[in-house]
């Protein structure tokens, strides 16, 4: 007979993170923990700054969606939602020209859930508000497990995809391809362990995070040639490009193919 432990929730988040700015924000900014958040909201997030200045205030995390350059602000609150933080959230979003706003809290009060829902319903499809609760669980004396639960999220993203694809066979084909790609690629355990799932879109490209804001992998559909290109994209670091290039022979030997190396000296990026 198998003995089953009892799952218990740890209500006091400050037993794990005594201080929001000093403990929780640095924890969340670490790659493994940020990946947990990324998987929950379906976005690939790269941290730009923590405690980023907005006038006389600081937003907990200022980030970018990898591959799209959409700006993200993340506000943490290890207590119930309140009007003060909601106001700060709007201020930070305005000051940082954010496209995506993520509010992480201990408990979402009903009036603030309604406020986030209202914001999602009354802003255009390029702006997204997420409200998440953070939960801590433990079985017996086991390590404490963290779970993010989405309370409110944009409800028009799927509608926007449908609107875009309904009048364009090309956009529909792109979207169908990425749906199939996700299904195929993330059924591979080794691939799924390394990369976070990206939502399918009507773009001809998809970006995969590699754990650094300096570079990422771009996948691009080339319908004319019926193929896909895979590109290691270095945003703005020629020194990093040269470090890779100094190992050109070893890299190409490991991959068993010749690669197209482009430093692009007149541009910030390198491929």
PDB file of C-alpha atoms in Angstrom:
ATOM      1  CA  UNK A   1       0.000   0.000   0.000  1.00  0.00           C
ATOM      2  CA  UNK A   2       1.316   3.441  -0.928  1.00  0.00           C
ATOM      3  CA  UNK A   3       1.432   6.015   1.844  1.00  0.00           C
ATOM      4  CA  UNK A   4       0.173   9.386   0.651  1.00  0.00           C
ATOM      5  CA  UNK A   5       1.148  12.632   2.309  1.00  0.00           C
ATOM      6  CA  UNK A   6      -1.244  15.492   2.937  1.00  0.00           C
ATOM      7  CA  UNK A   7      -0.756  18.644   0.897  1.00  0.00           C
ATOM      8  CA  UNK A   8      -0.866  21.770   3.028  1.00  0.00           C
ATOM      9  CA  UNK A   9      -0.801  25.394   1.985  1.00  0.00           C
ATOM     10  CA  UNK A  10       1.559  27.814   3.710  1.00  0.00           C
ATOM     11  CA  UNK A  11      -0.509  30.940   4.176  1.00  0.00           C
ATOM     12  CA  UNK A  12       2.218  33.299   5.416  1.00  0.00           C
ATOM     13  CA  UNK A  13       4.358  34.088   2.366  1.00  0.00           C
ATOM     14  CA  UNK A  14       6.737  36.119   4.490  1.00  0.00           C
ATOM     15  CA  UNK A  15       8.012  32.964   6.169  1.00  0.00           C
ATOM     16  CA  UNK A  16       9.771  32.337   2.858  1.00  0.00           C
ATOM     17  CA  UNK A  17      10.284  35.923   1.665  1.00  0.00           C
ATOM     18  CA  UNK A  18      10.360  38.363   4.627  1.00  0.00           C
ATOM     19  CA  UNK A  19      10.700  41.420   2.389  1.00  0.00           C
ATOM     20  CA  UNK A  20       9.233  42.049  -1.062  1.00  0.00           C
ATOM     21  CA  UNK A  21      12.075  44.133  -2.514  1.00  0.00           C
ATOM     22  CA  UNK A  22      14.979  42.439  -0.733  1.00  0.00           C
ATOM     23  CA  UNK A  23      13.806  38.820  -0.878  1.00  0.00           C
ATOM     24  CA  UNK A  24      10.936  38.120  -3.277  1.00  0.00           C
ATOM     25  CA  UNK A  25      11.977  40.313  -6.209  1.00  0.00           C
ATOM     26  CA  UNK A  26      15.575  38.941  -6.375  1.00  0.00           C
ATOM     27  CA  UNK A  27      14.157  35.407  -6.103  1.00  0.00           C
ATOM     28  CA  UNK A  28      11.685  35.973  -8.935  1.00  0.00           C
ATOM     29  CA  UNK A  29      14.349  37.576 -11.155  1.00  0.00           C
ATOM     30  CA  UNK A  30      16.404  34.355 -11.173  1.00  0.00           C
ATOM     31  CA  UNK A  31      16.135  32.367 -14.400  1.00  0.00           C
ATOM     32  CA  UNK A  32      14.505  29.192 -13.020  1.00  0.00           C
ATOM     33  CA  UNK A  33      11.897  31.100 -11.023  1.00  0.00           C
ATOM     34  CA  UNK A  34      11.136  33.512 -13.842  1.00  0.00           C
ATOM     35  CA  UNK A  35      10.606  30.508 -16.130  1.00  0.00           C
ATOM     36  CA  UNK A  36       7.861  29.325 -13.778  1.00  0.00           C
ATOM     37  CA  UNK A  37       6.126  32.676 -14.178  1.00  0.00           C
ATOM     38  CA  UNK A  38       6.736  32.670 -17.955  1.00  0.00           C
ATOM     39  CA  UNK A  39       5.121  29.254 -18.317  1.00  0.00           C
ATOM     40  CA  UNK A  40       2.113  30.357 -16.276  1.00  0.00           C
ATOM     41  CA  UNK A  41       1.310  33.457 -18.340  1.00  0.00           C
ATOM     42  CA  UNK A  42       2.503  32.052 -21.689  1.00  0.00           C
ATOM     43  CA  UNK A  43       5.148  34.713 -22.263  1.00  0.00           C
ATOM     44  CA  UNK A  44       8.919  34.468 -22.575  1.00  0.00           C
ATOM     45  CA  UNK A  45      10.241  37.074 -20.150  1.00  0.00           C
ATOM     46  CA  UNK A  46      13.740  38.546 -19.965  1.00  0.00           C
ATOM     47  CA  UNK A  47      14.558  40.803 -16.998  1.00  0.00           C
ATOM     48  CA  UNK A  48      15.994  44.210 -17.875  1.00  0.00           C
ATOM     49  CA  UNK A  49      16.096  45.781 -14.411  1.00  0.00           C
ATOM     50  CA  UNK A  50      14.927  45.174 -10.861  1.00  0.00           C
ATOM     51  CA  UNK A  51      13.743  48.118  -8.741  1.00  0.00           C
ATOM     52  CA  UNK A  52      13.642  50.185 -11.927  1.00  0.00           C
ATOM     53  CA  UNK A  53      13.069  53.910 -11.426  1.00  0.00           C
ATOM     54  CA  UNK A  54       9.768  55.541 -12.411  1.00  0.00           C
ATOM     55  CA  UNK A  55      10.022  59.117 -11.181  1.00  0.00           C
ATOM     56  CA  UNK A  56      10.142  58.969  -7.387  1.00  0.00           C
ATOM     57  CA  UNK A  57       9.030  55.313  -7.373  1.00  0.00           C
ATOM     58  CA  UNK A  58      10.517  51.966  -8.361  1.00  0.00           C
ATOM     59  CA  UNK A  59       8.802  49.174 -10.262  1.00  0.00           C
ATOM     60  CA  UNK A  60       9.819  45.760  -8.911  1.00  0.00           C
ATOM     61  CA  UNK A  61      10.798  44.221 -12.267  1.00  0.00           C
ATOM     62  CA  UNK A  62      11.095  45.864 -15.675  1.00  0.00           C
ATOM     63  CA  UNK A  63      11.373  43.252 -18.420  1.00  0.00           C
ATOM     64  CA  UNK A  64      10.986  42.488 -22.118  1.00  0.00           C
ATOM     65  CA  UNK A  65       9.105  39.766 -23.961  1.00  0.00           C
ATOM     66  CA  UNK A  66      11.849  37.911 -25.794  1.00  0.00           C
ATOM     67  CA  UNK A  67      11.624  38.262 -29.531  1.00  0.00           C
ATOM     68  CA  UNK A  68       8.913  40.925 -29.633  1.00  0.00           C
ATOM     69  CA  UNK A  69      10.547  43.642 -27.493  1.00  0.00           C
ATOM     70  CA  UNK A  70       7.187  44.300 -25.820  1.00  0.00           C
ATOM     71  CA  UNK A  71       7.845  45.924 -22.456  1.00  0.00           C
ATOM     72  CA  UNK A  72       6.674  44.233 -19.264  1.00  0.00           C
ATOM     73  CA  UNK A  73       6.348  45.520 -15.716  1.00  0.00           C
ATOM     74  CA  UNK A  74       5.947  43.131 -12.802  1.00  0.00           C
ATOM     75  CA  UNK A  75       4.683  44.398  -9.448  1.00  0.00           C
ATOM     76  CA  UNK A  76       4.913  42.110  -6.423  1.00  0.00           C
ATOM     77  CA  UNK A  77       2.732  42.300  -3.330  1.00  0.00           C
ATOM     78  CA  UNK A  78       3.076  39.717  -0.552  1.00  0.00           C
ATOM     79  CA  UNK A  79      -0.313  40.705   0.846  1.00  0.00           C
ATOM     80  CA  UNK A  80      -3.865  41.260  -0.352  1.00  0.00           C
ATOM     81  CA  UNK A  81      -4.410  43.649  -3.241  1.00  0.00           C
ATOM     82  CA  UNK A  82      -5.084  47.275  -2.352  1.00  0.00           C
ATOM     83  CA  UNK A  83      -5.894  50.569  -4.072  1.00  0.00           C
ATOM     84  CA  UNK A  84      -2.389  51.919  -3.444  1.00  0.00           C
ATOM     85  CA  UNK A  85      -0.705  49.178  -5.479  1.00  0.00           C
ATOM     86  CA  UNK A  86      -3.336  49.364  -8.208  1.00  0.00           C
ATOM     87  CA  UNK A  87      -2.610  53.070  -8.573  1.00  0.00           C
ATOM     88  CA  UNK A  88       1.129  52.422  -8.641  1.00  0.00           C
ATOM     89  CA  UNK A  89       0.604  49.779 -11.295  1.00  0.00           C
ATOM     90  CA  UNK A  90      -1.068  52.295 -13.609  1.00  0.00           C
ATOM     91  CA  UNK A  91       1.639  54.863 -12.876  1.00  0.00           C
ATOM     92  CA  UNK A  92       4.425  52.391 -13.627  1.00  0.00           C
ATOM     93  CA  UNK A  93       2.749  51.191 -16.811  1.00  0.00           C
ATOM     94  CA  UNK A  94       2.473  54.776 -18.024  1.00  0.00           C
ATOM     95  CA  UNK A  95       5.992  55.760 -16.988  1.00  0.00           C
ATOM     96  CA  UNK A  96       7.575  52.725 -18.650  1.00  0.00           C
ATOM     97  CA  UNK A  97       5.237  52.672 -21.691  1.00  0.00           C
ATOM     98  CA  UNK A  98       4.531  49.045 -20.811  1.00  0.00           C
ATOM     99  CA  UNK A  99       2.628  46.707 -23.110  1.00  0.00           C
ATOM    100  CA  UNK A 100       2.163  43.969 -20.508  1.00  0.00           C
ATOM    101  CA  UNK A 101       1.430  44.418 -16.799  1.00  0.00           C
ATOM    102  CA  UNK A 102       1.764  41.547 -14.321  1.00  0.00           C
ATOM    103  CA  UNK A 103       0.539  41.982 -10.734  1.00  0.00           C
ATOM    104  CA  UNK A 104       1.562  39.178  -8.370  1.00  0.00           C
ATOM    105  CA  UNK A 105      -0.199  39.122  -4.995  1.00  0.00           C
ATOM    106  CA  UNK A 106      -0.997  36.969  -1.981  1.00  0.00           C
ATOM    107  CA  UNK A 107      -4.767  37.324  -2.484  1.00  0.00           C
ATOM    108  CA  UNK A 108      -6.768  39.196  -5.083  1.00  0.00           C
ATOM    109  CA  UNK A 109      -9.722  41.069  -3.610  1.00  0.00           C
ATOM    110  CA  UNK A 110     -12.881  40.973  -5.689  1.00  0.00           C
ATOM    111  CA  UNK A 111     -12.910  44.699  -6.448  1.00  0.00           C
ATOM    112  CA  UNK A 112      -9.358  44.538  -7.810  1.00  0.00           C
ATOM    113  CA  UNK A 113     -10.115  41.467  -9.873  1.00  0.00           C
ATOM    114  CA  UNK A 114     -12.951  43.461 -11.399  1.00  0.00           C
ATOM    115  CA  UNK A 115     -10.623  46.419 -11.992  1.00  0.00           C
ATOM    116  CA  UNK A 116      -8.104  44.306 -13.899  1.00  0.00           C
ATOM    117  CA  UNK A 117     -10.905  42.706 -15.912  1.00  0.00           C
ATOM    118  CA  UNK A 118     -12.210  46.188 -16.746  1.00  0.00           C
ATOM    119  CA  UNK A 119      -8.754  47.324 -17.877  1.00  0.00           C
ATOM    120  CA  UNK A 120      -8.422  44.310 -20.155  1.00  0.00           C
ATOM    121  CA  UNK A 121     -11.841  44.955 -21.645  1.00  0.00           C
ATOM    122  CA  UNK A 122     -11.281  48.687 -22.189  1.00  0.00           C
ATOM    123  CA  UNK A 123      -7.749  48.758 -23.617  1.00  0.00           C
ATOM    124  CA  UNK A 124      -6.733  47.673 -27.107  1.00  0.00           C
ATOM    125  CA  UNK A 125      -5.346  44.262 -28.027  1.00  0.00           C
ATOM    126  CA  UNK A 126      -1.754  45.465 -27.655  1.00  0.00           C
ATOM    127  CA  UNK A 127      -2.116  46.000 -23.903  1.00  0.00           C
ATOM    128  CA  UNK A 128      -2.420  43.090 -21.479  1.00  0.00           C
ATOM    129  CA  UNK A 129      -3.029  42.967 -17.714  1.00  0.00           C
ATOM    130  CA  UNK A 130      -2.405  39.828 -15.653  1.00  0.00           C
ATOM    131  CA  UNK A 131      -3.382  39.350 -12.006  1.00  0.00           C
ATOM    132  CA  UNK A 132      -1.783  36.333 -10.302  1.00  0.00           C
ATOM    133  CA  UNK A 133      -1.866  34.860  -6.839  1.00  0.00           C
ATOM    134  CA  UNK A 134       1.227  33.123  -5.505  1.00  0.00           C
ATOM    135  CA  UNK A 135       0.732  29.941  -3.498  1.00  0.00           C
ATOM    136  CA  UNK A 136       3.125  27.913  -1.337  1.00  0.00           C
ATOM    137  CA  UNK A 137       2.566  24.198  -0.700  1.00  0.00           C
ATOM    138  CA  UNK A 138       4.331  21.498   1.293  1.00  0.00           C
ATOM    139  CA  UNK A 139       3.887  17.801   1.993  1.00  0.00           C
ATOM    140  CA  UNK A 140       5.129  16.896   5.460  1.00  0.00           C
ATOM    141  CA  UNK A 141       8.674  18.176   5.817  1.00  0.00           C
ATOM    142  CA  UNK A 142       9.315  18.349   2.071  1.00  0.00           C
ATOM    143  CA  UNK A 143      10.757  21.358   0.267  1.00  0.00           C
ATOM    144  CA  UNK A 144       8.240  24.128  -0.212  1.00  0.00           C
ATOM    145  CA  UNK A 145       6.747  24.305  -3.706  1.00  0.00           C
ATOM    146  CA  UNK A 146       5.686  27.507  -5.432  1.00  0.00           C
ATOM    147  CA  UNK A 147       2.702  27.879  -7.744  1.00  0.00           C
ATOM    148  CA  UNK A 148       1.395  30.904  -9.619  1.00  0.00           C
ATOM    149  CA  UNK A 149      -2.348  30.956 -10.240  1.00  0.00           C
ATOM    150  CA  UNK A 150      -3.811  33.241 -12.910  1.00  0.00           C
ATOM    151  CA  UNK A 151      -6.818  35.156 -11.534  1.00  0.00           C
ATOM    152  CA  UNK A 152      -7.349  37.586 -14.411  1.00  0.00           C
ATOM    153  CA  UNK A 153      -5.823  37.690 -17.876  1.00  0.00           C
ATOM    154  CA  UNK A 154      -6.610  39.257 -21.246  1.00  0.00           C
ATOM    155  CA  UNK A 155      -9.616  37.578 -22.829  1.00  0.00           C
ATOM    156  CA  UNK A 156      -9.190  39.077 -26.272  1.00  0.00           C
ATOM    157  CA  UNK A 157      -5.879  37.565 -27.382  1.00  0.00           C
ATOM    158  CA  UNK A 158      -7.580  34.523 -28.866  1.00  0.00           C
ATOM    159  CA  UNK A 159     -10.186  36.790 -30.460  1.00  0.00           C
ATOM    160  CA  UNK A 160      -7.450  38.920 -32.011  1.00  0.00           C
ATOM    161  CA  UNK A 161      -5.755  35.858 -33.526  1.00  0.00           C
ATOM    162  CA  UNK A 162      -9.107  34.768 -34.929  1.00  0.00           C
ATOM    163  CA  UNK A 163      -9.708  38.268 -36.343  1.00  0.00           C
ATOM    164  CA  UNK A 164      -6.288  38.389 -37.972  1.00  0.00           C
ATOM    165  CA  UNK A 165      -6.437  34.946 -39.531  1.00  0.00           C
ATOM    166  CA  UNK A 166     -10.034  35.034 -40.748  1.00  0.00           C
ATOM    167  CA  UNK A 167      -9.217  37.233 -43.737  1.00  0.00           C
ATOM    168  CA  UNK A 168      -5.710  36.017 -44.562  1.00  0.00           C
ATOM    169  CA  UNK A 169      -4.711  32.501 -45.673  1.00  0.00           C
ATOM    170  CA  UNK A 170      -1.055  33.440 -45.096  1.00  0.00           C
ATOM    171  CA  UNK A 171      -1.623  34.444 -41.478  1.00  0.00           C
ATOM    172  CA  UNK A 172      -3.741  31.343 -40.928  1.00  0.00           C
ATOM    173  CA  UNK A 173      -0.939  29.168 -42.315  1.00  0.00           C
ATOM    174  CA  UNK A 174       1.618  30.803 -40.023  1.00  0.00           C
ATOM    175  CA  UNK A 175      -0.609  30.323 -36.999  1.00  0.00           C
ATOM    176  CA  UNK A 176      -1.349  26.681 -37.874  1.00  0.00           C
ATOM    177  CA  UNK A 177       2.362  26.024 -38.309  1.00  0.00           C
ATOM    178  CA  UNK A 178       3.275  27.306 -34.842  1.00  0.00           C
ATOM    179  CA  UNK A 179       0.422  25.349 -33.259  1.00  0.00           C
ATOM    180  CA  UNK A 180       1.779  22.192 -34.897  1.00  0.00           C
ATOM    181  CA  UNK A 181       5.355  23.138 -33.986  1.00  0.00           C
ATOM    182  CA  UNK A 182       4.467  23.507 -30.307  1.00  0.00           C
ATOM    183  CA  UNK A 183       2.643  20.195 -30.289  1.00  0.00           C
ATOM    184  CA  UNK A 184       5.570  18.402 -31.916  1.00  0.00           C
ATOM    185  CA  UNK A 185       8.506  20.115 -30.194  1.00  0.00           C
ATOM    186  CA  UNK A 186       7.178  20.099 -26.640  1.00  0.00           C
ATOM    187  CA  UNK A 187       6.318  16.423 -26.817  1.00  0.00           C
ATOM    188  CA  UNK A 188      10.094  15.972 -26.926  1.00  0.00           C
ATOM    189  CA  UNK A 189      11.125  15.792 -23.269  1.00  0.00           C
ATOM    190  CA  UNK A 190      14.677  17.022 -23.897  1.00  0.00           C
ATOM    191  CA  UNK A 191      13.424  20.067 -25.829  1.00  0.00           C
ATOM    192  CA  UNK A 192      10.709  20.865 -23.295  1.00  0.00           C
ATOM    193  CA  UNK A 193      13.256  20.733 -20.460  1.00  0.00           C
ATOM    194  CA  UNK A 194      15.406  23.441 -22.065  1.00  0.00           C
ATOM    195  CA  UNK A 195      12.865  25.797 -23.625  1.00  0.00           C
ATOM    196  CA  UNK A 196       9.660  27.445 -22.439  1.00  0.00           C
ATOM    197  CA  UNK A 197       6.553  27.094 -24.578  1.00  0.00           C
ATOM    198  CA  UNK A 198       5.638  30.167 -26.633  1.00  0.00           C
ATOM    199  CA  UNK A 199       2.083  30.896 -27.660  1.00  0.00           C
ATOM    200  CA  UNK A 200       1.302  30.424 -31.347  1.00  0.00           C
ATOM    201  CA  UNK A 201       0.948  33.650 -33.309  1.00  0.00           C
ATOM    202  CA  UNK A 202       0.501  34.931 -36.844  1.00  0.00           C
ATOM    203  CA  UNK A 203       4.101  36.141 -36.993  1.00  0.00           C
ATOM    204  CA  UNK A 204       6.482  34.391 -39.392  1.00  0.00           C
ATOM    205  CA  UNK A 205       8.981  33.994 -36.542  1.00  0.00           C
ATOM    206  CA  UNK A 206       9.145  32.590 -33.013  1.00  0.00           C
ATOM    207  CA  UNK A 207      11.829  33.324 -30.421  1.00  0.00           C
ATOM    208  CA  UNK A 208      13.171  30.940 -27.781  1.00  0.00           C
ATOM    209  CA  UNK A 209      14.856  32.171 -24.615  1.00  0.00           C
ATOM    210  CA  UNK A 210      18.335  30.826 -23.831  1.00  0.00           C
ATOM    211  CA  UNK A 211      18.617  32.274 -20.329  1.00  0.00           C
ATOM    212  CA  UNK A 212      20.355  35.514 -21.265  1.00  0.00           C
ATOM    213  CA  UNK A 213      19.086  38.930 -22.294  1.00  0.00           C
ATOM    214  CA  UNK A 214      22.104  39.258 -24.618  1.00  0.00           C
ATOM    215  CA  UNK A 215      20.934  36.641 -27.105  1.00  0.00           C
ATOM    216  CA  UNK A 216      18.135  34.285 -28.091  1.00  0.00           C
ATOM    217  CA  UNK A 217      17.165  31.784 -30.777  1.00  0.00           C
ATOM    218  CA  UNK A 218      14.915  32.914 -33.627  1.00  0.00           C
ATOM    219  CA  UNK A 219      12.942  30.437 -35.722  1.00  0.00           C
ATOM    220  CA  UNK A 220      11.645  31.865 -39.009  1.00  0.00           C
ATOM    221  CA  UNK A 221       9.260  30.374 -41.543  1.00  0.00           C
ATOM    222  CA  UNK A 222      10.372  30.718 -45.165  1.00  0.00           C
ATOM    223  CA  UNK A 223       7.267  29.642 -47.060  1.00  0.00           C
ATOM    224  CA  UNK A 224       8.763  30.314 -50.488  1.00  0.00           C
ATOM    225  CA  UNK A 225      11.475  27.744 -49.874  1.00  0.00           C
ATOM    226  CA  UNK A 226       9.268  25.509 -47.708  1.00  0.00           C
ATOM    227  CA  UNK A 227      11.804  25.542 -44.893  1.00  0.00           C
ATOM    228  CA  UNK A 228      12.613  27.146 -41.579  1.00  0.00           C
ATOM    229  CA  UNK A 229      15.735  29.027 -40.511  1.00  0.00           C
ATOM    230  CA  UNK A 230      17.238  28.736 -37.044  1.00  0.00           C
ATOM    231  CA  UNK A 231      19.244  31.748 -35.949  1.00  0.00           C
ATOM    232  CA  UNK A 232      21.305  32.531 -32.856  1.00  0.00           C
ATOM    233  CA  UNK A 233      20.561  36.234 -32.494  1.00  0.00           C
ATOM    234  CA  UNK A 234      22.924  38.445 -30.448  1.00  0.00           C
ATOM    235  CA  UNK A 235      21.139  41.690 -29.728  1.00  0.00           C
ATOM    236  CA  UNK A 236      24.010  44.137 -29.159  1.00  0.00           C
ATOM    237  CA  UNK A 237      27.316  42.552 -28.140  1.00  0.00           C
ATOM    238  CA  UNK A 238      30.067  42.232 -30.763  1.00  0.00           C
ATOM    239  CA  UNK A 239      32.468  40.879 -28.128  1.00  0.00           C
ATOM    240  CA  UNK A 240      30.085  37.993 -27.450  1.00  0.00           C
ATOM    241  CA  UNK A 241      29.831  37.325 -31.179  1.00  0.00           C
ATOM    242  CA  UNK A 242      33.642  37.135 -31.411  1.00  0.00           C
ATOM    243  CA  UNK A 243      33.751  34.701 -28.501  1.00  0.00           C
ATOM    244  CA  UNK A 244      31.411  32.389 -30.393  1.00  0.00           C
ATOM    245  CA  UNK A 245      33.299  32.921 -33.644  1.00  0.00           C
ATOM    246  CA  UNK A 246      36.606  31.961 -32.008  1.00  0.00           C
ATOM    247  CA  UNK A 247      35.065  28.480 -31.537  1.00  0.00           C
ATOM    248  CA  UNK A 248      33.648  28.334 -35.063  1.00  0.00           C
ATOM    249  CA  UNK A 249      35.374  25.077 -36.045  1.00  0.00           C
ATOM    250  CA  UNK A 250      34.309  23.254 -32.869  1.00  0.00           C
ATOM    251  CA  UNK A 251      30.720  24.491 -33.090  1.00  0.00           C
ATOM    252  CA  UNK A 252      30.338  23.472 -36.725  1.00  0.00           C
ATOM    253  CA  UNK A 253      31.942  20.094 -36.031  1.00  0.00           C
ATOM    254  CA  UNK A 254      29.483  19.452 -33.176  1.00  0.00           C
ATOM    255  CA  UNK A 255      26.543  20.469 -35.371  1.00  0.00           C
ATOM    256  CA  UNK A 256      27.910  18.559 -38.368  1.00  0.00           C
ATOM    257  CA  UNK A 257      27.228  21.449 -40.730  1.00  0.00           C
ATOM    258  CA  UNK A 258      28.663  24.719 -41.972  1.00  0.00           C
ATOM    259  CA  UNK A 259      26.946  27.769 -40.512  1.00  0.00           C
ATOM    260  CA  UNK A 260      26.312  31.228 -41.929  1.00  0.00           C
ATOM    261  CA  UNK A 261      28.154  33.682 -39.632  1.00  0.00           C
ATOM    262  CA  UNK A 262      27.176  37.363 -39.873  1.00  0.00           C
ATOM    263  CA  UNK A 263      28.800  39.911 -37.588  1.00  0.00           C
ATOM    264  CA  UNK A 264      26.958  42.814 -39.313  1.00  0.00           C
ATOM    265  CA  UNK A 265      29.546  45.494 -38.364  1.00  0.00           C
ATOM    266  CA  UNK A 266      27.230  48.372 -39.335  1.00  0.00           C
ATOM    267  CA  UNK A 267      24.435  47.118 -37.075  1.00  0.00           C
ATOM    268  CA  UNK A 268      24.044  46.420 -33.364  1.00  0.00           C
ATOM    269  CA  UNK A 269      22.903  42.843 -33.852  1.00  0.00           C
ATOM    270  CA  UNK A 270      24.904  39.813 -34.941  1.00  0.00           C
ATOM    271  CA  UNK A 271      23.734  36.405 -36.166  1.00  0.00           C
TER     272      UNK A 271
END
